[in-house]
Amino acid sequence: MLKYLLPLGLFAALLILLGIGLTLNPREVPSPLVGRPAPTFTLPRLDDPETPFDSAEQLRGRVSLFNVWASWCVACRQEHPFLMQLARQGVTIYGLDYKDTREAGLRWIERLGNPYRAVAFDAAGKVAIDWGVYGVPETFVIDKQGVIRYKHIGPITPKDWEEKLGPLVDYLEKQP
Amino acid sequence: MTAELGQLALIFALLMAAVQAFFPLAGAALRLPAWVAVARPAARAQALFLAVSFYCLVQSFVVNDFSVRYVAEHSNSALPLFYRIAAAWGAHEGSVLLWALILGLWTAAVSLFNRALSEIFTARVLGVLGLVSVGILAFILFTSNPFDRLLPAPPDGNDLNPLLQDFGLAVHPPMLYMGYVGMAVPFAFAIAALMSGTLDIAWARWSRPWTLVAWSFLTLGITLGSWWAYYELGWGGWWFWDPVENASFMPWLMATALIHSLAVTEKRGAFKVWTVLLAIFAFSLSLLGMFLVRSGVLVSVHAFANDPERGLFILAFLGLVIGASLLLYAIRAPAVKDHARFHWFSREALLLVNNVLLVVAAASVLLGTLYPLVLDALGLGKISVGPPYFGSVFAPVTAPLFLLAGIGPLVAWRRDDPARLWRQVRWLVPISLTAAAVIAALWFRVGDLVTLAFLATAFWLGATALLPWWQRLRRREGWRGLRQPAGFYGMTLAHFGLAVFLVGVGVSNHYSVERTVRLAPGDSAELGGYRFLFQGVRAFDGPNYGADEGIFEVYRDGERVAVLRPQKRFYRVQRNVMTEAAIDPGLRRDLYVALGEPLEGDAWSVRLYVKPAVRWIWLGGLLMMAGGLLAAADRRYRTARATAAVPVSVNATA
Amino acid sequence: MKWGIALLALLLALPASAGIEVRQFPDPELETRYQNLIEQLRCLVCQNQSLADSNADLAEDLRDEVYTMLLAGKRDAEIVDFLVNRYGDFVLYKPPVKKTTWLLWFGPFAALGLGGILIWRIGKKRRPEPPPPLSDAERRRLEKLLQDHGSDDS
């Protein structure tokens, strides 16, 4: 009897896995960089080509968000107001303007407001490759030691912040 | 009005399916002849309602009724009529309706042609098919209604995805669904047989032609899909091991196993339980494919719009249909008596090996397709499983299959003598090897072991397929030896098709050459002994697109062999750019040109391919399909109807 | 949030026009390696396409990376590592053999072995009927015969 129940058992297991599969997003690829020191780079700042954005210096000593965005990205526009709100709450946000033109990037900041402490300008998208960016917007949470602790793919919504990013940032703030 | 009529017909079809499921099944269980008699008329009525409903959907497309949301989203007034009709099944909602319609047609066909089996058995088959219909129609009405209105109606529609505006893809889904859905028929036969309790061989015999026809359509559907991907996706491949392709390939492998196993069950009464299980698996994999394609759990080039709610519905449906079937199997199978015995070297034993190999092959494809999902669901990371994996796992599993397919038909039932067989085929081994080497050396000048193995296997298969005919011709001294049942012809043809397919795969995989070049008008590039002369690009105006059309003259030894006109199209409504490759087809080789990007000046980046024997791949598929249809047309399946044989016992085994 | 990503994917990946770029290679062997590499690496933003098959922006950039690294004399393994370090195993169409993929890689062959055992067992069970059991008189005769010959047979 048991061997005749085997197909049913296997099928039930498959069904459960498929059910779990329905709740997952197949497009979200976890980053191998989480838990590792953030890749270092030096790029010109968006607002001033002469001033360098030195990641080793900036992304260290305090908990920060590193937000990859672009003026041509529709989802970034949707995310932007919430970033403004976070900045007002005192969250440190750095930006990486990805494969953009300087004028378009600056116009965006001017028109929609600037939530960023500083924005690095990555016209060629090379730094973004080092960070494993595959779609904008993406946001990395970086701790005081400059280690990447989390990567959020897609626009941050208030719900994401409440459930995942906010608590993590609070926790990291309390660490030495 | 038309849309409402379609909607109404759909609701009636659902009610009729419920009637078709309930009364015959209950009638068969309670021995109520009046209820059993409901089966046939209900099945036909359901099919009729579905036909009306589908006609209404097509009509909405034909008259550009953009107040129907589905039409507005997938059609446009500038779309040519042929594609407007094909657009009816170009996206999720309409394609499920097509699925349901085809199920209705299969059901009606069973109600018309299945005269050989008892009324009760037929009623059970139709009842099971009715249950499947209920699920699918409820799915359409509750989650995917193509008749939903969109008010206010937009002035024009969104247009059909340009990828689908193509003859190959217009006819591919109906053929594929004929195959997928056709698997429901042997499934219903198997379930009905389990319900009756006694798995006598009559059900095996009478589900054979249905299985063969469904398998043939599935073969044709997959072949068309592969052909379409080759010329339309624009990069010359013919199989990508994409989850959606795998979703069609798994039921095909299982159905192939089923065809062979049915032969043993019918001829020798063996493997009854196994055959039933295969019939359940083949249809399960059809439904699983539907889930994978439509739920969004996997990322695929061909996937429909994702919707977890639909996914959940299909999953529940899948769980009910397959779960109940496997439960019934677990209850009934242990009581089945299977006394047939055979020697280790016999047709039965070889078909058993065939079945194990095909099932392992299908399981490997399933494993590779679902593995990323499973790892993710268990929180063990994200991986991709692609062509390199399938290539290295699939080949060793199927290689013995091809070699055995050669000798299988030459071995006798029950018991045979290996030495006798060896005497018969031994000279075919060196002949196959020599022929492969000679062809490889003459045709392509260079030889390599993998291609040689492919060619030798193909010759072996071809030669062994023809051997019985040759022997009959000699032994019986005349053409009378060739008077064999259609089933035998069909099998030979299908195995021969497999050989042709292998030639195509082996040769085109290894000897295809490609080059990406920058060409200005007047420039030419050499590839594989051909010279491609670029004459320049001109504007081309299509019905709903504009295009840049490149003109290439192809020369071999100074002689012009073809003029190719690849296009780069811009579809105005969807604002999509598409490369439309130009192909000069031939049995020997395909010349294939795809237009890339405009570069500085008048130059363009261009990709050129020369693909030897690639057409044999689809030719092989077509031969296999023809073999299946020929076998299904065997007289036994028709004449015996008149003698209306084998009554099926309704008594469960005590 | 999901739709945001879907939208993004739409923007980044328009299927059905393969990335066709002209690249110069110092020798054909390098070109073959390039072609192999980009066919085995997965484009992250696309609908299941390799870097070779996609015309998405990111795929183009990554092809550039691969090309540059090849010209710089990097080995294939180094290039693959470069991408895996940034994007994870997901970029590999040929998943690495490790604990979590043992079932994937060895499962089919294990199934084949299992199938083999199954065939063997069925074959044994289904062997044609042995001759009918011997009568007592026959058995006595057989035993006698065996005793006579037994020593040199076993």
PDB file of C-alpha atoms in Angstrom, chain B residues 286-434:
ATOM      1  CA  SER B 286       0.171  19.602 -18.617  1.00  0.00           C
ATOM      2  CA  LEU B 287      -1.612  21.283 -15.731  1.00  0.00           C
ATOM      3  CA  LEU B 288       1.651  22.008 -13.936  1.00  0.00           C
ATOM      4  CA  GLY B 289       2.854  23.715 -17.102  1.00  0.00           C
ATOM      5  CA  MET B 290      -0.259  25.851 -17.067  1.00  0.00           C
ATOM      6  CA  PHE B 291       0.517  26.822 -13.487  1.00  0.00           C
ATOM      7  CA  LEU B 292       4.146  27.652 -14.221  1.00  0.00           C
ATOM      8  CA  VAL B 293       3.297  29.768 -17.243  1.00  0.00           C
ATOM      9  CA  ARG B 294       0.425  31.699 -15.744  1.00  0.00           C
ATOM     10  CA  SER B 295       1.219  32.171 -12.061  1.00  0.00           C
ATOM     11  CA  GLY B 296       4.448  34.131 -12.340  1.00  0.00           C
ATOM     12  CA  VAL B 297       6.446  31.819 -10.061  1.00  0.00           C
ATOM     13  CA  LEU B 298       9.149  31.524 -12.676  1.00  0.00           C
ATOM     14  CA  VAL B 299      10.705  34.100 -14.922  1.00  0.00           C
ATOM     15  CA  SER B 300      10.478  33.190 -18.562  1.00  0.00           C
ATOM     16  CA  VAL B 301      10.733  34.812 -21.950  1.00  0.00           C
ATOM     17  CA  HIS B 302       7.293  33.569 -22.831  1.00  0.00           C
ATOM     18  CA  ALA B 303       5.361  34.016 -19.595  1.00  0.00           C
ATOM     19  CA  PHE B 304       1.929  35.565 -19.472  1.00  0.00           C
ATOM     20  CA  ALA B 305       1.160  38.532 -17.246  1.00  0.00           C
ATOM     21  CA  ASN B 306       1.733  37.439 -13.684  1.00  0.00           C
ATOM     22  CA  ASP B 307      -1.024  37.226 -11.191  1.00  0.00           C
ATOM     23  CA  PRO B 308      -0.662  35.373  -7.868  1.00  0.00           C
ATOM     24  CA  GLU B 309      -4.436  35.111  -7.466  1.00  0.00           C
ATOM     25  CA  ARG B 310      -4.682  33.139 -10.681  1.00  0.00           C
ATOM     26  CA  GLY B 311      -1.705  31.108  -9.559  1.00  0.00           C
ATOM     27  CA  LEU B 312      -3.479  30.190  -6.363  1.00  0.00           C
ATOM     28  CA  PHE B 313      -6.608  29.157  -8.249  1.00  0.00           C
ATOM     29  CA  ILE B 314      -4.677  26.926 -10.637  1.00  0.00           C
ATOM     30  CA  LEU B 315      -2.695  25.474  -7.752  1.00  0.00           C
ATOM     31  CA  ALA B 316      -5.895  24.594  -5.910  1.00  0.00           C
ATOM     32  CA  PHE B 317      -7.324  23.109  -9.123  1.00  0.00           C
ATOM     33  CA  LEU B 318      -4.127  21.146  -9.680  1.00  0.00           C
ATOM     34  CA  GLY B 319      -4.211  19.915  -6.101  1.00  0.00           C
ATOM     35  CA  LEU B 320      -7.807  18.738  -6.376  1.00  0.00           C
ATOM     36  CA  VAL B 321      -7.596  17.052  -9.757  1.00  0.00           C
ATOM     37  CA  ILE B 322      -4.226  15.392  -9.347  1.00  0.00           C
ATOM     38  CA  GLY B 323      -4.497  14.801  -5.631  1.00  0.00           C
ATOM     39  CA  ALA B 324      -7.823  13.029  -6.020  1.00  0.00           C
ATOM     40  CA  SER B 325      -6.504  11.000  -8.956  1.00  0.00           C
ATOM     41  CA  LEU B 326      -3.431   9.870  -7.064  1.00  0.00           C
ATOM     42  CA  LEU B 327      -5.554   9.022  -4.055  1.00  0.00           C
ATOM     43  CA  LEU B 328      -7.858   6.939  -6.206  1.00  0.00           C
ATOM     44  CA  TYR B 329      -4.758   5.328  -7.646  1.00  0.00           C
ATOM     45  CA  ALA B 330      -3.427   4.522  -4.190  1.00  0.00           C
ATOM     46  CA  ILE B 331      -6.748   2.921  -3.253  1.00  0.00           C
ATOM     47  CA  ARG B 332      -7.381   0.918  -6.389  1.00  0.00           C
ATOM     48  CA  ALA B 333      -3.958   0.015  -7.742  1.00  0.00           C
ATOM     49  CA  PRO B 334      -2.962  -2.535  -5.045  1.00  0.00           C
ATOM     50  CA  ALA B 335      -5.845  -4.797  -6.066  1.00  0.00           C
ATOM     51  CA  VAL B 336      -4.883  -4.915  -9.731  1.00  0.00           C
ATOM     52  CA  LYS B 337      -3.630  -8.289 -10.852  1.00  0.00           C
ATOM     53  CA  ASP B 338      -0.857  -8.287 -13.357  1.00  0.00           C
ATOM     54  CA  HIS B 339       0.333 -11.756 -14.245  1.00  0.00           C
ATOM     55  CA  ALA B 340       2.147 -11.107 -17.468  1.00  0.00           C
ATOM     56  CA  ARG B 341       5.635 -12.516 -17.475  1.00  0.00           C
ATOM     57  CA  PHE B 342       8.544 -11.895 -19.755  1.00  0.00           C
ATOM     58  CA  HIS B 343      12.159 -12.731 -20.202  1.00  0.00           C
ATOM     59  CA  TRP B 344      14.848 -10.099 -19.564  1.00  0.00           C
ATOM     60  CA  PHE B 345      15.470  -9.947 -23.282  1.00  0.00           C
ATOM     61  CA  SER B 346      12.049  -9.254 -24.732  1.00  0.00           C
ATOM     62  CA  ARG B 347      10.028  -6.397 -26.188  1.00  0.00           C
ATOM     63  CA  GLU B 348       8.402  -5.897 -22.789  1.00  0.00           C
ATOM     64  CA  ALA B 349      11.732  -5.547 -21.019  1.00  0.00           C
ATOM     65  CA  LEU B 350      13.049  -3.066 -23.590  1.00  0.00           C
ATOM     66  CA  LEU B 351       9.887  -0.992 -23.382  1.00  0.00           C
ATOM     67  CA  LEU B 352      10.279  -0.988 -19.635  1.00  0.00           C
ATOM     68  CA  VAL B 353      13.764   0.429 -20.079  1.00  0.00           C
ATOM     69  CA  ASN B 354      12.337   2.965 -22.532  1.00  0.00           C
ATOM     70  CA  ASN B 355       9.772   4.007 -19.948  1.00  0.00           C
ATOM     71  CA  VAL B 356      12.244   4.328 -17.129  1.00  0.00           C
ATOM     72  CA  LEU B 357      14.572   6.431 -19.283  1.00  0.00           C
ATOM     73  CA  LEU B 358      11.789   8.713 -20.499  1.00  0.00           C
ATOM     74  CA  VAL B 359      10.423   9.186 -17.007  1.00  0.00           C
ATOM     75  CA  VAL B 360      13.883   9.924 -15.636  1.00  0.00           C
ATOM     76  CA  ALA B 361      14.369  12.405 -18.488  1.00  0.00           C
ATOM     77  CA  ALA B 362      11.082  14.112 -17.664  1.00  0.00           C
ATOM     78  CA  ALA B 363      11.960  14.119 -13.976  1.00  0.00           C
ATOM     79  CA  SER B 364      15.329  15.718 -14.751  1.00  0.00           C
ATOM     80  CA  VAL B 365      13.669  18.489 -16.717  1.00  0.00           C
ATOM     81  CA  LEU B 366      11.205  18.949 -13.873  1.00  0.00           C
ATOM     82  CA  LEU B 367      14.016  19.047 -11.342  1.00  0.00           C
ATOM     83  CA  GLY B 368      15.976  21.618 -13.320  1.00  0.00           C
ATOM     84  CA  THR B 369      12.913  23.748 -13.957  1.00  0.00           C
ATOM     85  CA  LEU B 370      11.688  23.795 -10.375  1.00  0.00           C
ATOM     86  CA  TYR B 371      14.999  23.711  -8.541  1.00  0.00           C
ATOM     87  CA  PRO B 372      15.481  27.498  -8.400  1.00  0.00           C
ATOM     88  CA  LEU B 373      11.949  27.828  -7.074  1.00  0.00           C
ATOM     89  CA  VAL B 374      12.459  25.110  -4.478  1.00  0.00           C
ATOM     90  CA  LEU B 375      15.749  26.563  -3.210  1.00  0.00           C
ATOM     91  CA  ASP B 376      14.139  29.961  -2.975  1.00  0.00           C
ATOM     92  CA  ALA B 377      11.094  28.584  -1.180  1.00  0.00           C
ATOM     93  CA  LEU B 378      13.359  26.884   1.350  1.00  0.00           C
ATOM     94  CA  GLY B 379      15.366  30.079   1.784  1.00  0.00           C
ATOM     95  CA  LEU B 380      18.559  28.495   0.458  1.00  0.00           C
ATOM     96  CA  GLY B 381      19.480  31.160  -2.062  1.00  0.00           C
ATOM     97  CA  LYS B 382      18.788  32.022  -5.654  1.00  0.00           C
ATOM     98  CA  ILE B 383      20.255  30.190  -8.561  1.00  0.00           C
ATOM     99  CA  SER B 384      19.613  29.901 -12.259  1.00  0.00           C
ATOM    100  CA  VAL B 385      19.388  26.645 -14.113  1.00  0.00           C
ATOM    101  CA  GLY B 386      19.916  27.011 -17.821  1.00  0.00           C
ATOM    102  CA  PRO B 387      21.047  25.317 -21.015  1.00  0.00           C
ATOM    103  CA  PRO B 388      24.477  24.198 -19.749  1.00  0.00           C
ATOM    104  CA  TYR B 389      22.831  22.213 -16.959  1.00  0.00           C
ATOM    105  CA  PHE B 390      20.211  20.579 -19.128  1.00  0.00           C
ATOM    106  CA  GLY B 391      22.781  19.830 -21.794  1.00  0.00           C
ATOM    107  CA  SER B 392      25.016  17.942 -19.411  1.00  0.00           C
ATOM    108  CA  VAL B 393      22.253  16.051 -17.637  1.00  0.00           C
ATOM    109  CA  PHE B 394      19.841  15.357 -20.453  1.00  0.00           C
ATOM    110  CA  ALA B 395      22.318  13.912 -22.939  1.00  0.00           C
ATOM    111  CA  PRO B 396      23.560  10.958 -20.845  1.00  0.00           C
ATOM    112  CA  VAL B 397      19.995  10.072 -19.860  1.00  0.00           C
ATOM    113  CA  THR B 398      18.655  10.053 -23.399  1.00  0.00           C
ATOM    114  CA  ALA B 399      21.635   8.577 -25.271  1.00  0.00           C
ATOM    115  CA  PRO B 400      20.783   4.958 -24.334  1.00  0.00           C
ATOM    116  CA  LEU B 401      17.205   5.693 -25.328  1.00  0.00           C
ATOM    117  CA  PHE B 402      18.199   6.437 -28.912  1.00  0.00           C
ATOM    118  CA  LEU B 403      20.332   3.324 -29.179  1.00  0.00           C
ATOM    119  CA  LEU B 404      17.579   1.103 -27.758  1.00  0.00           C
ATOM    120  CA  ALA B 405      14.922   2.702 -29.928  1.00  0.00           C
ATOM    121  CA  GLY B 406      16.752   1.038 -32.802  1.00  0.00           C
ATOM    122  CA  ILE B 407      16.525  -2.533 -31.565  1.00  0.00           C
ATOM    123  CA  GLY B 408      13.278  -2.329 -29.587  1.00  0.00           C
ATOM    124  CA  PRO B 409      10.981  -2.952 -32.536  1.00  0.00           C
ATOM    125  CA  LEU B 410      13.143  -5.878 -33.715  1.00  0.00           C
ATOM    126  CA  VAL B 411      12.823  -7.835 -30.495  1.00  0.00           C
ATOM    127  CA  ALA B 412       9.975 -10.284 -30.009  1.00  0.00           C
ATOM    128  CA  TRP B 413       7.432 -10.162 -27.232  1.00  0.00           C
ATOM    129  CA  ARG B 414       7.922 -12.390 -24.188  1.00  0.00           C
ATOM    130  CA  ARG B 415      11.308 -13.748 -25.061  1.00  0.00           C
ATOM    131  CA  ASP B 416      13.919 -13.344 -27.695  1.00  0.00           C
ATOM    132  CA  ASP B 417      17.423 -14.520 -28.337  1.00  0.00           C
ATOM    133  CA  PRO B 418      20.113 -11.833 -28.129  1.00  0.00           C
ATOM    134  CA  ALA B 419      22.330 -13.819 -30.471  1.00  0.00           C
ATOM    135  CA  ARG B 420      19.609 -13.904 -33.119  1.00  0.00           C
ATOM    136  CA  LEU B 421      19.170 -10.147 -32.881  1.00  0.00           C
ATOM    137  CA  TRP B 422      22.893  -9.603 -33.026  1.00  0.00           C
ATOM    138  CA  ARG B 423      23.131 -11.627 -36.235  1.00  0.00           C
ATOM    139  CA  GLN B 424      20.426  -9.427 -37.627  1.00  0.00           C
ATOM    140  CA  VAL B 425      21.869  -6.019 -36.784  1.00  0.00           C
ATOM    141  CA  ARG B 426      25.610  -6.552 -36.463  1.00  0.00           C
ATOM    142  CA  TRP B 427      26.361  -5.256 -39.953  1.00  0.00           C
ATOM    143  CA  LEU B 428      24.390  -2.110 -39.207  1.00  0.00           C
ATOM    144  CA  VAL B 429      26.898  -1.040 -36.568  1.00  0.00           C
ATOM    145  CA  PRO B 430      29.892  -0.603 -38.868  1.00  0.00           C
ATOM    146  CA  ILE B 431      27.620   0.755 -41.586  1.00  0.00           C
ATOM    147  CA  SER B 432      26.248   3.458 -39.291  1.00  0.00           C
ATOM    148  CA  LEU B 433      29.698   4.416 -38.083  1.00  0.00           C
ATOM    149  CA  THR B 434      31.201   4.496 -41.569  1.00  0.00           C
TER     150      THR B 434
END
